[in-house]
Amino acid sequence: MLTKIHAFLNSILDQEPETSAYDDTIAIACLLCEVSHADQAMQPEEVAAIENSLCKLLSIDKGKAKELIMIGKEKMKSANSLFNFTSKLSVLDGQSRINLISEMWKVAYADYLDPIEEAIIRKVAKLIYVEQGLFI
């Protein structure tokens, strides 16, 4: 009986890294979508920039990037705050966090920089501990 419980718990623990990696991927997609939607409209230029950013950051193809954008839009609608997404990114190394902020700027500038987009990027940078001097 104890061996069955032990095996069950080990199987659950073995699944966590995959879930964590999936959560990180979704969180990145959500943050990029949040930036583009800050001005209340996702322009085609911004969607293309998000696709390119996801492909670059996550080493995925355009098809997977489009799926992540759809998931990101849905998750973004039900989120209470940016912390819902940034809390999932604590596992990223410093350079990966800087790269994310850099890609967020590219999305923001894809059509034109809205002050709300800038505020979101700066807030995310603070929440994931990227110093201002590293992304300006």
PDB file of N, CA and C in Angstrom, residues 50-55 60-71:
ATOM      1  N   ILE A  50       4.374  40.027 -31.856  1.00  0.00           N
ATOM      2  CA  ILE A  50       4.248  39.011 -30.804  1.00  0.00           C
ATOM      3  C   ILE A  50       4.677  37.649 -31.344  1.00  0.00           C
ATOM      4  N   GLU A  51       4.226  37.312 -32.538  1.00  0.00           N
ATOM      5  CA  GLU A  51       4.623  36.034 -33.153  1.00  0.00           C
ATOM      6  C   GLU A  51       6.140  35.937 -33.250  1.00  0.00           C
ATOM      7  N   ASN A  52       6.767  36.996 -33.769  1.00  0.00           N
ATOM      8  CA  ASN A  52       8.224  37.000 -33.907  1.00  0.00           C
ATOM      9  C   ASN A  52       8.907  36.893 -32.549  1.00  0.00           C
ATOM     10  N   SER A  53       8.377  37.607 -31.568  1.00  0.00           N
ATOM     11  CA  SER A  53       8.962  37.571 -30.226  1.00  0.00           C
ATOM     12  C   SER A  53       8.862  36.184 -29.607  1.00  0.00           C
ATOM     13  N   LEU A  54       7.700  35.557 -29.740  1.00  0.00           N
ATOM     14  CA  LEU A  54       7.530  34.209 -29.191  1.00  0.00           C
ATOM     15  C   LEU A  54       8.461  33.216 -29.878  1.00  0.00           C
ATOM     16  N   CYS A  55       8.579  33.336 -31.196  1.00  0.00           N
ATOM     17  CA  CYS A  55       9.485  32.441 -31.932  1.00  0.00           C
ATOM     18  C   CYS A  55      10.922  32.626 -31.454  1.00  0.00           C
ATOM     19  N   ILE A  60      10.257  28.499 -31.099  1.00  0.00           N
ATOM     20  CA  ILE A  60       9.114  27.741 -31.618  1.00  0.00           C
ATOM     21  C   ILE A  60       8.791  28.232 -33.020  1.00  0.00           C
ATOM     22  N   ASP A  61       7.917  27.505 -33.719  1.00  0.00           N
ATOM     23  CA  ASP A  61       7.519  27.927 -35.061  1.00  0.00           C
ATOM     24  C   ASP A  61       6.308  28.867 -34.992  1.00  0.00           C
ATOM     25  N   LYS A  62       5.977  29.452 -36.133  1.00  0.00           N
ATOM     26  CA  LYS A  62       4.871  30.425 -36.204  1.00  0.00           C
ATOM     27  C   LYS A  62       3.526  29.813 -35.812  1.00  0.00           C
ATOM     28  N   GLY A  63       3.303  28.556 -36.177  1.00  0.00           N
ATOM     29  CA  GLY A  63       2.039  27.900 -35.832  1.00  0.00           C
ATOM     30  C   GLY A  63       1.845  27.804 -34.332  1.00  0.00           C
ATOM     31  N   LYS A  64       2.882  27.386 -33.625  1.00  0.00           N
ATOM     32  CA  LYS A  64       2.815  27.290 -32.164  1.00  0.00           C
ATOM     33  C   LYS A  64       2.671  28.688 -31.554  1.00  0.00           C
ATOM     34  N   ALA A  65       3.349  29.670 -32.153  1.00  0.00           N
ATOM     35  CA  ALA A  65       3.243  31.045 -31.657  1.00  0.00           C
ATOM     36  C   ALA A  65       1.808  31.554 -31.769  1.00  0.00           C
ATOM     37  N   LYS A  66       1.136  31.235 -32.871  1.00  0.00           N
ATOM     38  CA  LYS A  66      -0.258  31.663 -33.048  1.00  0.00           C
ATOM     39  C   LYS A  66      -1.167  31.015 -32.007  1.00  0.00           C
ATOM     40  N   GLU A  67      -0.911  29.747 -31.704  1.00  0.00           N
ATOM     41  CA  GLU A  67      -1.682  29.066 -30.656  1.00  0.00           C
ATOM     42  C   GLU A  67      -1.472  29.746 -29.307  1.00  0.00           C
ATOM     43  N   LEU A  68      -0.217  30.081 -29.007  1.00  0.00           N
ATOM     44  CA  LEU A  68       0.083  30.736 -27.734  1.00  0.00           C
ATOM     45  C   LEU A  68      -0.570  32.110 -27.640  1.00  0.00           C
ATOM     46  N   ILE A  69      -0.648  32.810 -28.752  1.00  0.00           N
ATOM     47  CA  ILE A  69      -1.310  34.116 -28.748  1.00  0.00           C
ATOM     48  C   ILE A  69      -2.788  33.952 -28.416  1.00  0.00           C
ATOM     49  N   MET A  70      -3.428  32.955 -28.996  1.00  0.00           N
ATOM     50  CA  MET A  70      -4.845  32.709 -28.695  1.00  0.00           C
ATOM     51  C   MET A  70      -5.026  32.374 -27.217  1.00  0.00           C
ATOM     52  N   ILE A  71      -4.170  31.521 -26.686  1.00  0.00           N
ATOM     53  CA  ILE A  71      -4.247  31.165 -25.266  1.00  0.00           C
ATOM     54  C   ILE A  71      -3.956  32.390 -24.413  1.00  0.00           C
TER      55      ILE A  71
END
